[in-house]
XYZ file of C-alpha atoms in Angstrom:
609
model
C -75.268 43.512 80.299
C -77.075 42.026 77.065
C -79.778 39.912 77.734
C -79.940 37.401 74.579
C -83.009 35.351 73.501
C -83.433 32.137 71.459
C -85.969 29.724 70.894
C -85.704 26.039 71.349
C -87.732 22.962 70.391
C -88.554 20.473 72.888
C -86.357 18.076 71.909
C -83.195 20.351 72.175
C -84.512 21.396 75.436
C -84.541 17.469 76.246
C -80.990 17.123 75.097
C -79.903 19.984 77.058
C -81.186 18.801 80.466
C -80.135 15.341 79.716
C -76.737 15.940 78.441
C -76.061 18.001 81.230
C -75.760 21.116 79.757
C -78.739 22.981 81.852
C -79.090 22.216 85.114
C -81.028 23.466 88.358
C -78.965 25.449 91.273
C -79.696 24.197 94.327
C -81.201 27.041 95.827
C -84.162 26.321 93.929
C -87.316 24.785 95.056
C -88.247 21.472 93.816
C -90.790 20.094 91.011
C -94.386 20.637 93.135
C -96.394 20.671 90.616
C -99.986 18.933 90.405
C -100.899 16.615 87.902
C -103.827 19.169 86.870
C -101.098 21.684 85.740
C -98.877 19.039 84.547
C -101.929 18.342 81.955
C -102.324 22.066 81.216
C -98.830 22.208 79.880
C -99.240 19.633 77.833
C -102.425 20.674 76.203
C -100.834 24.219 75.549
C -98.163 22.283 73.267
C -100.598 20.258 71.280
C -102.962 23.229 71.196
C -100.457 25.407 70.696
C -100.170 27.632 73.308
C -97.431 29.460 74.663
C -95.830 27.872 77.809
C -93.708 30.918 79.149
C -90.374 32.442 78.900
C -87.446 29.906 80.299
C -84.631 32.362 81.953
C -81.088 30.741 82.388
C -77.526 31.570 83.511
C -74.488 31.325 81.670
C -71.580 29.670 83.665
C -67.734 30.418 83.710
C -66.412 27.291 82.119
C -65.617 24.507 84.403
C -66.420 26.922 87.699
C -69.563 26.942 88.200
C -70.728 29.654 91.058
C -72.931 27.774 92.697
C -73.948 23.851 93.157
C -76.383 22.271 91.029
C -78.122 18.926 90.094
C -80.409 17.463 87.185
C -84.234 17.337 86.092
C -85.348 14.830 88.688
C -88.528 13.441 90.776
C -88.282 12.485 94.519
C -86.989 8.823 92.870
C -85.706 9.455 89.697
C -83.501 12.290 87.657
C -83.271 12.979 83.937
C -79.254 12.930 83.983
C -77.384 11.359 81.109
C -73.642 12.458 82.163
C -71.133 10.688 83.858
C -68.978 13.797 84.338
C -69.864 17.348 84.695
C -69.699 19.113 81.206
C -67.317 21.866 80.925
C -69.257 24.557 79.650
C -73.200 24.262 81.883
C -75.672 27.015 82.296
C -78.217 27.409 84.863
C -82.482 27.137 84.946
C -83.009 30.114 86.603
C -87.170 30.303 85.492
C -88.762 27.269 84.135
C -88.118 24.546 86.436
C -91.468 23.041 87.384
C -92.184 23.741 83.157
C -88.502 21.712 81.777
C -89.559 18.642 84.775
C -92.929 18.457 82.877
C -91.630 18.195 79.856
C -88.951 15.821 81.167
C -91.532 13.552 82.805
C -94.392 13.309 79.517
C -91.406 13.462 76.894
C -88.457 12.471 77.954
C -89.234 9.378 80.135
C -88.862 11.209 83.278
C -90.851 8.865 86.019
C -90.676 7.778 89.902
C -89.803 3.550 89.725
C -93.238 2.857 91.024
C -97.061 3.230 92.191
C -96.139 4.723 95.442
C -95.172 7.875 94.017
C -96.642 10.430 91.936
C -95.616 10.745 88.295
C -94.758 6.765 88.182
C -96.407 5.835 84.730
C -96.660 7.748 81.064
C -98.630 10.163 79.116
C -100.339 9.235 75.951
C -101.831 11.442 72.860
C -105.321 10.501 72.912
C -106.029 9.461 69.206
C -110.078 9.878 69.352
C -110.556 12.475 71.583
C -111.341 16.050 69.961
C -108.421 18.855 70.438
C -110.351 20.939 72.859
C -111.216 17.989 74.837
C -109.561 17.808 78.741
C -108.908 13.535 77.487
C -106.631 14.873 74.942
C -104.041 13.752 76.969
C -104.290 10.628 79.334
C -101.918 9.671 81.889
C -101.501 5.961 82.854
C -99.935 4.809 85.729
C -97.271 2.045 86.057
C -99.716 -0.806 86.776
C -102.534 0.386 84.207
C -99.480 0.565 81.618
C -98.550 -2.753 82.770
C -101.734 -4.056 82.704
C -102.796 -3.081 79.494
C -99.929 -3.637 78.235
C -99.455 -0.192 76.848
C -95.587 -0.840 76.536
C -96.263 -2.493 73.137
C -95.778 -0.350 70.218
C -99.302 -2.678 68.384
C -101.205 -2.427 71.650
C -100.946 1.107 71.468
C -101.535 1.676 67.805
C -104.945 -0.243 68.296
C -105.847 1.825 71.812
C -105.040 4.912 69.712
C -102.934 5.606 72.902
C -99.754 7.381 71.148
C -96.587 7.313 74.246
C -95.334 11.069 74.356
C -91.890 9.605 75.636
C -91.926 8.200 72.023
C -92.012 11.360 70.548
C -89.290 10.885 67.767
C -91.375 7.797 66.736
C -94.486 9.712 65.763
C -93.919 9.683 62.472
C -93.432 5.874 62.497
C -96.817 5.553 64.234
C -98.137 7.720 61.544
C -96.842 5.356 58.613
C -98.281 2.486 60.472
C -100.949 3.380 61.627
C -102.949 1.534 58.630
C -100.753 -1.246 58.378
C -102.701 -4.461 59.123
C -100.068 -6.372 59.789
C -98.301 -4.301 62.910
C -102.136 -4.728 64.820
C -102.737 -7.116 67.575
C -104.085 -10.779 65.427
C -104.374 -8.148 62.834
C -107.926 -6.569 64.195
C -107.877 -2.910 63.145
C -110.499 -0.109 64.155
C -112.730 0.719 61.202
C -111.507 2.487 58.372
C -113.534 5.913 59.302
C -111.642 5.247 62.844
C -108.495 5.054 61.248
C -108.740 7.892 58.994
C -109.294 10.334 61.915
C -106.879 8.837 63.829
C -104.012 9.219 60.725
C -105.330 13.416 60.423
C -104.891 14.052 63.963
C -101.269 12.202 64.282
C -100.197 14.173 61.724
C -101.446 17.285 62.501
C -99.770 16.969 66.172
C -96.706 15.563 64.639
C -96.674 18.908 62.796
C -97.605 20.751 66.309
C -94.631 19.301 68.286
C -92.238 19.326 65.757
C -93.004 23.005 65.188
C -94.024 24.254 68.979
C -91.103 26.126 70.481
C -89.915 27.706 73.764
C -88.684 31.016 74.291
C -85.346 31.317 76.128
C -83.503 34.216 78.013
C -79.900 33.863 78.835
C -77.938 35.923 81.322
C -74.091 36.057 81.090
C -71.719 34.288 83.195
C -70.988 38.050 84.342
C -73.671 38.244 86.299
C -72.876 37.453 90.346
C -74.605 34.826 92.823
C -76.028 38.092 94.545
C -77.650 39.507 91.295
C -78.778 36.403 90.336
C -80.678 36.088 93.509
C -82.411 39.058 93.348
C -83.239 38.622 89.632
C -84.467 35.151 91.098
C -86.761 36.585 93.603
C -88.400 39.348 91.100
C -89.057 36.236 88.779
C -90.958 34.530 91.334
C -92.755 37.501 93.380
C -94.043 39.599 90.144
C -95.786 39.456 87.051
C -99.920 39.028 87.335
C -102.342 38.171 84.700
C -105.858 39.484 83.914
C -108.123 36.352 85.454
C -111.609 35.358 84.880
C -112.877 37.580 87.638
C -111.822 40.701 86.436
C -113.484 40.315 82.883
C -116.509 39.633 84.499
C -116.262 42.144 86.807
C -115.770 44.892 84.171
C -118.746 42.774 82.112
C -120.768 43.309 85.297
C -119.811 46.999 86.320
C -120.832 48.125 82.955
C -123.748 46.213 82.717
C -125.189 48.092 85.923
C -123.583 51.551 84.853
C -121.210 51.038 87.859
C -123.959 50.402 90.220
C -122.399 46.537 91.161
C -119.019 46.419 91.870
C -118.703 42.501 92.305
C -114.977 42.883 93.615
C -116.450 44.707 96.575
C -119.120 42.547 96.966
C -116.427 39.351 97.142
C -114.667 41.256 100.086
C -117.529 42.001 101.898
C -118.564 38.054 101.788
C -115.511 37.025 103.047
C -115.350 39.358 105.718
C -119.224 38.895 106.684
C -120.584 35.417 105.812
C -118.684 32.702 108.124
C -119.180 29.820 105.873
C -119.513 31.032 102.398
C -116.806 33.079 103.267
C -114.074 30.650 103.716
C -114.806 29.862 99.979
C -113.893 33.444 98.697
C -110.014 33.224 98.207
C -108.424 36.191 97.106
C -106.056 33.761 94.952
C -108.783 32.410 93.394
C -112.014 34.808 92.870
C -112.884 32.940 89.929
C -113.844 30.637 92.349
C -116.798 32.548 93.098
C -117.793 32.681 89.593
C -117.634 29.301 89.319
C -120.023 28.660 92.154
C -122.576 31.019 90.257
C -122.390 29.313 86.972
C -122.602 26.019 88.628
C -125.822 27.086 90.511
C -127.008 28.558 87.255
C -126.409 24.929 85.545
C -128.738 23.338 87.711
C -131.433 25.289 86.386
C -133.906 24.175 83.132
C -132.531 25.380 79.895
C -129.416 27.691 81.439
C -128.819 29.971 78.446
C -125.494 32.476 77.894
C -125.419 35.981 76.719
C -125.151 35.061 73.576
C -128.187 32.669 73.949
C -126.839 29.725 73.417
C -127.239 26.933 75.987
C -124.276 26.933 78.706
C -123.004 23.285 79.351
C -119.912 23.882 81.736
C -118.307 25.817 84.490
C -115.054 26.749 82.257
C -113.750 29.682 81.420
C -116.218 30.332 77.633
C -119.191 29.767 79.598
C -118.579 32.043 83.097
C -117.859 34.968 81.077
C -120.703 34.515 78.885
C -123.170 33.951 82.381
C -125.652 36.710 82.615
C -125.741 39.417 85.059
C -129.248 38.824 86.110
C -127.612 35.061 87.421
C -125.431 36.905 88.976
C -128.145 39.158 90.825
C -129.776 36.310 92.037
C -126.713 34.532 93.544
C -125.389 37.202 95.493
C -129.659 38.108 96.792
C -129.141 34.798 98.228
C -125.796 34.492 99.845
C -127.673 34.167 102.999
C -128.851 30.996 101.975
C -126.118 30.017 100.507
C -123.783 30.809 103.547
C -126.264 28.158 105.336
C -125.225 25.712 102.648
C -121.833 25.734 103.135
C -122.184 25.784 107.150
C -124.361 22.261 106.017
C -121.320 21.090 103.579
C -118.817 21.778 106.341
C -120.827 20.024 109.324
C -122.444 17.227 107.486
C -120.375 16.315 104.841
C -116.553 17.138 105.546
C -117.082 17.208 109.255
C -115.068 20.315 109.488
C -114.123 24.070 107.770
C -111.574 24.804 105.926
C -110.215 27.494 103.661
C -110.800 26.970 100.339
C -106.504 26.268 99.545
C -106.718 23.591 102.435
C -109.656 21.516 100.345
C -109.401 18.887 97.637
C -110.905 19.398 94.181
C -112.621 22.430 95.816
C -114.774 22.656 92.467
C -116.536 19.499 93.359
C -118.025 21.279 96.183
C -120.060 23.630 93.714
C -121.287 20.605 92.978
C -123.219 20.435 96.256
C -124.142 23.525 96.376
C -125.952 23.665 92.900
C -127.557 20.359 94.167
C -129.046 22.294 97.280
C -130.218 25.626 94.701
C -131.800 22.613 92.963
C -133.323 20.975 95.735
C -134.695 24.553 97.052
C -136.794 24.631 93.776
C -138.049 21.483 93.081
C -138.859 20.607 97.119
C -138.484 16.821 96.082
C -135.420 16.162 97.792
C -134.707 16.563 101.873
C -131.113 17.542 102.811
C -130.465 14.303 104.796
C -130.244 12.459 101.357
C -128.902 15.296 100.260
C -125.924 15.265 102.216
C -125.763 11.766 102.682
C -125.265 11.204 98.893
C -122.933 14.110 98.146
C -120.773 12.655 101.300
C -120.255 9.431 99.444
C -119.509 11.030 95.855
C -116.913 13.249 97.409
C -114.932 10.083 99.013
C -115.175 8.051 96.154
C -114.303 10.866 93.943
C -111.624 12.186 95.657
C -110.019 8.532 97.229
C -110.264 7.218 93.722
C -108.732 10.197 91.883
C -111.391 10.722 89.597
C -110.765 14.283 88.961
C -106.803 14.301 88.848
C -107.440 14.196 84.662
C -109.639 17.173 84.676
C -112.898 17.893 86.109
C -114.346 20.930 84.329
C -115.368 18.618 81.663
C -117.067 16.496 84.326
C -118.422 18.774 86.152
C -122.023 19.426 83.998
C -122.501 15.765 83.794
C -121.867 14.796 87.322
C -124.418 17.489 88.334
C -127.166 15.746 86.222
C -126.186 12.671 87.462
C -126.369 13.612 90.786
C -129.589 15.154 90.492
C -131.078 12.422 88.697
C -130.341 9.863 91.566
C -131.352 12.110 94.188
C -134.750 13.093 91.854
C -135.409 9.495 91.091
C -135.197 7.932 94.370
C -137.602 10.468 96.000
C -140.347 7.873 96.405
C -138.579 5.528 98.347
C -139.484 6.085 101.967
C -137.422 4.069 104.076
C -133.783 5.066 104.536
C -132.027 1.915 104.570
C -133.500 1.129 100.886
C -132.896 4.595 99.762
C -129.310 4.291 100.533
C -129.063 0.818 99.090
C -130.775 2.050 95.659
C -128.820 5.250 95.573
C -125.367 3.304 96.286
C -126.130 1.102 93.281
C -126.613 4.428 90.937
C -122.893 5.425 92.636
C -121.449 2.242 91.295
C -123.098 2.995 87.817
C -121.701 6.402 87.878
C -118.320 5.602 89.209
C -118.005 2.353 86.826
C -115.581 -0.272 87.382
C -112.515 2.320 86.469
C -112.893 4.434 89.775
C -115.004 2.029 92.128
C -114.725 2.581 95.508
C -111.301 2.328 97.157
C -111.096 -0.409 99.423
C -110.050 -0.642 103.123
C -106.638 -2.355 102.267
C -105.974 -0.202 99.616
C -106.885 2.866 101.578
C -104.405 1.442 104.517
C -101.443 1.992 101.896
C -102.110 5.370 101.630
C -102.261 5.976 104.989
C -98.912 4.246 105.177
C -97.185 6.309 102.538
C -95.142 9.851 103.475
C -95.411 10.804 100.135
C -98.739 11.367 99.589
C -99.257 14.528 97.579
C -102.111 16.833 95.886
C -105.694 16.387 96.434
C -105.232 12.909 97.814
C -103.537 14.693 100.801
C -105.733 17.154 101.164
C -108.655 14.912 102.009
C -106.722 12.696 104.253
C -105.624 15.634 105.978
C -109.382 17.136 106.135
C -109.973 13.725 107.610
C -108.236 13.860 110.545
C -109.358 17.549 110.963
C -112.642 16.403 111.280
C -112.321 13.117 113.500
C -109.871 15.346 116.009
C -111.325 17.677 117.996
C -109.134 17.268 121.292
C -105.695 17.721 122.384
C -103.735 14.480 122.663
C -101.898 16.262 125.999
C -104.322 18.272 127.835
C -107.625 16.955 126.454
C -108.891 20.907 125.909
C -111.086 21.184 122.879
C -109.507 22.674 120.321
C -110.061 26.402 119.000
C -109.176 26.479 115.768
C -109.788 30.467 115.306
C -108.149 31.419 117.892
C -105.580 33.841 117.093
C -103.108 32.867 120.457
C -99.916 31.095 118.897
C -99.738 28.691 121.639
C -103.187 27.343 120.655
C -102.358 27.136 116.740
C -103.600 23.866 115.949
C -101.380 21.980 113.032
C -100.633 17.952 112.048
C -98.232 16.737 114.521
C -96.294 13.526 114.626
C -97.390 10.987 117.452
C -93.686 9.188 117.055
C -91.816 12.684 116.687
C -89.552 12.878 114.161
C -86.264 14.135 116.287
C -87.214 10.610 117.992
C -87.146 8.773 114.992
C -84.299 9.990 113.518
C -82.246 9.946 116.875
C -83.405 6.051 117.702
C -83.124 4.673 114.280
C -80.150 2.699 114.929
C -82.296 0.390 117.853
C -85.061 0.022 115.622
C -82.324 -2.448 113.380
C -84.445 -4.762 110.861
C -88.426 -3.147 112.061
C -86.754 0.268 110.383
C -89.568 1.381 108.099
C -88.572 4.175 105.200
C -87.649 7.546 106.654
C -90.376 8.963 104.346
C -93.054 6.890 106.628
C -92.090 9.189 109.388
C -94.559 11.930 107.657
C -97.278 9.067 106.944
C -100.534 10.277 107.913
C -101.150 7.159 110.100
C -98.571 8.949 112.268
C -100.348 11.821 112.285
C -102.508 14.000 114.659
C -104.178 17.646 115.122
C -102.590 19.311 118.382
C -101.864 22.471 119.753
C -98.554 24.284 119.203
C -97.876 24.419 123.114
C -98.671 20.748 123.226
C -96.142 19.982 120.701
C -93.235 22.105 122.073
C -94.288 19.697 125.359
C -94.160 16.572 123.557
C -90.565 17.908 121.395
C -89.168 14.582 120.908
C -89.754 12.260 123.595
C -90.960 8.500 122.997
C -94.695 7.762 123.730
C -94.274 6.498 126.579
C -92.416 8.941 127.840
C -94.716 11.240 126.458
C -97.446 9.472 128.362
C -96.076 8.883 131.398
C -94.509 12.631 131.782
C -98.762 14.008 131.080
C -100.023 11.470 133.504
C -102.076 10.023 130.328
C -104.039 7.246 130.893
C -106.362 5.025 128.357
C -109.155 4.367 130.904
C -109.164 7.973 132.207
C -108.625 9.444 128.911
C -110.526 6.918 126.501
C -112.375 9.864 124.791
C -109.288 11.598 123.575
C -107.442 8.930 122.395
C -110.635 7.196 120.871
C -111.520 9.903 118.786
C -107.789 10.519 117.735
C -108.352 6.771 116.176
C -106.198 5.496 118.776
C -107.868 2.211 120.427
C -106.864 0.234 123.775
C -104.242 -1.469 121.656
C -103.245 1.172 119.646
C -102.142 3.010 123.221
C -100.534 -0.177 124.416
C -98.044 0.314 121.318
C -97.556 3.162 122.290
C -97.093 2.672 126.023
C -94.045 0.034 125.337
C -90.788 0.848 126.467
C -89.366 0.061 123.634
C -92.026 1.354 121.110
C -92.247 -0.373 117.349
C -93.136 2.968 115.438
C -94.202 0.456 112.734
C -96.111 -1.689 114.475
C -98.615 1.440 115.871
C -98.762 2.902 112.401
C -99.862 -0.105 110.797
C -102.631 -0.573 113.135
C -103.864 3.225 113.465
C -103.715 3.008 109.493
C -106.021 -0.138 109.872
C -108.497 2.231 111.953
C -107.936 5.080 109.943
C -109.017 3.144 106.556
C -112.133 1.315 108.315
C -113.743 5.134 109.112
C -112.451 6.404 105.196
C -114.235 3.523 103.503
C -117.421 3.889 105.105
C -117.353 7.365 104.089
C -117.941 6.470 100.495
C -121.362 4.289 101.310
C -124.536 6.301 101.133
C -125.893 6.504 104.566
């Protein structure tokens, strides 16, 4: 077997998938990537960077050995053929990499708002290369509403469309031609001349940027190709952030701190700080120290200079003796993160289960601070970091990068916590500190209202750190089985007990009684909306299988005035339980009022106080 390499441009890899020419076997799993790595692609071209080795399979001409289908989203596919092309190979590695490139270049997009990956990606004229807003995604509304479909409106945003890439060059030539600009305003001539370099110097980048690609012959069986599959996906690691410092630190100390056996011994002896040390992601850790370290006056770098973020430059170059006095304090810090979990999220969680994770350094360097200065108690504290995280995360403030962010959110923080000290009486200390929220926030991400908040609650396909919080959400309000009313024990390690998100309408029900529900029929999707959703053992489940509510309720003897207390704090109210205790139950119906319930609670969160 010869294994032959090429390399191919972006817009013959475009073609390709398009035409029909490469497409995905079916055994494959589909895109899941974030929008976070989606950007990280897509800085790595523009950079450039390389983006990986793409691995097909060559197929016998006109029998294929296996099925396959197009680049596509959960509502839309990149597919350009009418008939099958004779001659087709197959992505074997490079999937979720091809769909990104589909989606920012190629036009690639879900039909609307409900669904991720819905709008366009724009080259960010007047941001800097290394900057995280090099590249801005839009979606369909805030294209519609800006009215970024216009090739002018664009040109004067400095917003370049990536799905317009084989116009670049016609941006480029217009780009100081009064007469294609909006009532012919243009930006300032300084503007414009930056704007002109950079377009041409990431015209250049694109045109030039290629991908590697490794084709197998069509000799190769099903069976091999399934093993070669597996070994793509199961091997191959990468030297991360925490190693480099840990060899930084080891020989530093002459060997006498070994911080990869310190992070082992945290997670296996501090509860709370614990559940933050992820073996997946020990750079995690480092973050947390750096951030800490921010929070301090003047934080300097090995090198001297002054250390502004919590990004890869700027851990590395964190002193050892920062490092000394982080893990001297873990005890304290372990009490921190006990506080974040009780007081803030309501509930622990492993550090894979939370959303924008990093944001919780954020509270932590905000409690080293606090420590120091003494001006600040932890009520306000907590009370303040609970409504940043709400807003933040509701609002998808971070889903464009938050490294960046992260330094200036801390000050920010600090400052309204720092500033407000002197106000004695809570209700105007949450009222002043809510009104520095709102300044921080600005009109783009203001708080997510109830109504607004009720759609997501509606929607099964709610993804990424959105999903993450809603399902934190209901880990914290839930605290008692549905069946039995037992509390629940989320450590324990009994099977039966394993506590997981459980549909209240099953979805066996669903499915099987679709045909009665005629014109009240939601979406299938809906079926995994989280308004449908609720923490409950295992054993429970397998009890509940898929019987209607009211069977359900009837067969466990369950009973809203004996049982107010467990339904209540499952955010299911009087006539929440009468929906469900119909004969003929409108799935619809209960999920649009639990949603209602379900949104009140989530948009108090993000009020001080």
């Amino acid at each position: 077997m010869r294994l032959e390499v090429s390399r191919l441009t972006i817009p013959e890899l475009l073609k390709l998938l398009h035409d029909g020419k490469w497409q995905i076997p079916k055994f494959q799993r589909e895109f899941i990537w974030t929008q976070n790595q989606v950007y990280e692609l897509l800085h790595s071209v523009f950079r450039p960077r390389p983006i990986g080795l793409v691995t097909t399979w060559a197929q016998p001409e006109g029998k294929p050995q296996c099925e396959a289908e197009p680049i596509k989203l959960k509502a839309g596919e990149y597919k350009g053929w009418q008939e099958n092309p004779a001659v087709v190979k197959f992505v074997l590695d490079g999937r979720q990499r091809l769909t990104t490139l589909a989606v920012a270049f190629g036009g690639l997009r879900n039909p609307d708002d409900r669904y991720q990956f819905s709008g366009r990606w724009f080259l960010n004229l007047d941001a800097e290369l290394d900057s995280e807003n090099l590249i801005l995604y839009k979606k369909r509304r805030q294209v519609d509403d800006g009215k970024l479909t216009s090739r002018p409106i664009c040109l004067a945003s400095g917003l370049i469309p990536l799905d317009e890439y084989r116009d670049l060059a016609f941006y480029n030539q217009n780009i100081k031609n009064r007469d294609i600009y909006p009532g012919q305003s243009m930006p300032e001539a300084e503007t414009l001349d930056r704007r002109s370099q950079r377009l041409a110097q990431y015209y250049d980048t694109f045109s030039g940027f290629q991908v590697p690609v490794a084709e197998l012959p069509e000799s190769i069986t099903l069976a091999e190709v399934c093993d070669i599959f597996d070994v793509l996906n199961t091997t191959g690691t990468k030297v991360s952030t925490f190693d480099l410092i840990h060899n930084l630190i080891f020989s530093d100390t002459g060997g006498s701190v070994n911080l990869r056996e310190r992070f082992y011994d945290l997670r296996q002896n501090f509860p709370a700080f614990g559940m933050l040390c992820d073996p997946d992601r020990p750079e995690y850790f480092c973050q947390a120290a750096t951030g800490c370290y921010l929070s301090e006056p003047s934080p300097l770098g090995r090198k001297g200079t002054k250390l502004q973020s919590i990004k890869g430059g700027d851990l590395i170059d964190t002193p050892f003796d920062v490092y000394r006095k982080f893990l001297d304090n873990i005890a304290r810090l372990d009490s921190y993160v006990s506080d974040l979990f009780s007081d803030v999220l309501g509930t622990s969680a492993e550090l894979n289960k939370l959303a924008y994770p990093v944001s919780l350094i954020l509270y932590l360097s905000l409690r080293w601070r606090s420590d120091m200065t003494q001006k600040v108690s932890t009520d306000r504290t907590n009370s303040l970091f609970k409504a940043f995280y709400w807003r933040n995360t509701l609002a998808g403030r971070y889903d464009q990068g938050y490294l960046t962010l992260f330094a200036t959110d801390l000050t920010s923080l600090a400052e309204i916590l720092v500033s407000t000290a002197d106000i004695k009486e809570w209700a105007a200390w949450c009222e002043a500190a809510d009104k520095k929220l709102d300044a921080l926030f600005g009109t783009q991400h203001k708080r997510v209202e109830a109504d607004r908040l009720q759609e997501f609650l509606m929607d099964g396909e709610i993804y990424g750190a959105l999903k993450q919080a809603l399902s934190i959400f209901l880990w914290a309000g839930v605290r008692f089985d549905l069946v039995d009313a037992e509390q629940f024990e989320r450590a324990s390690a009994d099977k039966a007990k394993l506590v997981q998100l459980h549909h209240i309408f099953p979805a066996d029900w669903c499915r099987n009684n679709w045909g009665l529900l005629k014109d009240k029929a939601p979406d299938k999707e809906t079926i995994n909306c989280f308004a449908n959703l609720v923490p409950m053992k295992a054993e429970s489940n397998l009890k509940w299988k898929a019987m209607a509510p009211n069977t359900a309720i009837h067969t466990f003897h369950l009973d809203f005035g004996l049982h107010q207390k467990q339904f209540e704090q499952a955010f299911i109210d009087k006539d929440g339980f009468d929906l469900l205790n119909q004969p003929t139950a409108d799935p619809y119906a209960f999920w649009t009022h639990r949603a209602a319930i379900l949104a009140k609670e989530l948009a108090a969160f993000q009020q001080v106080g």
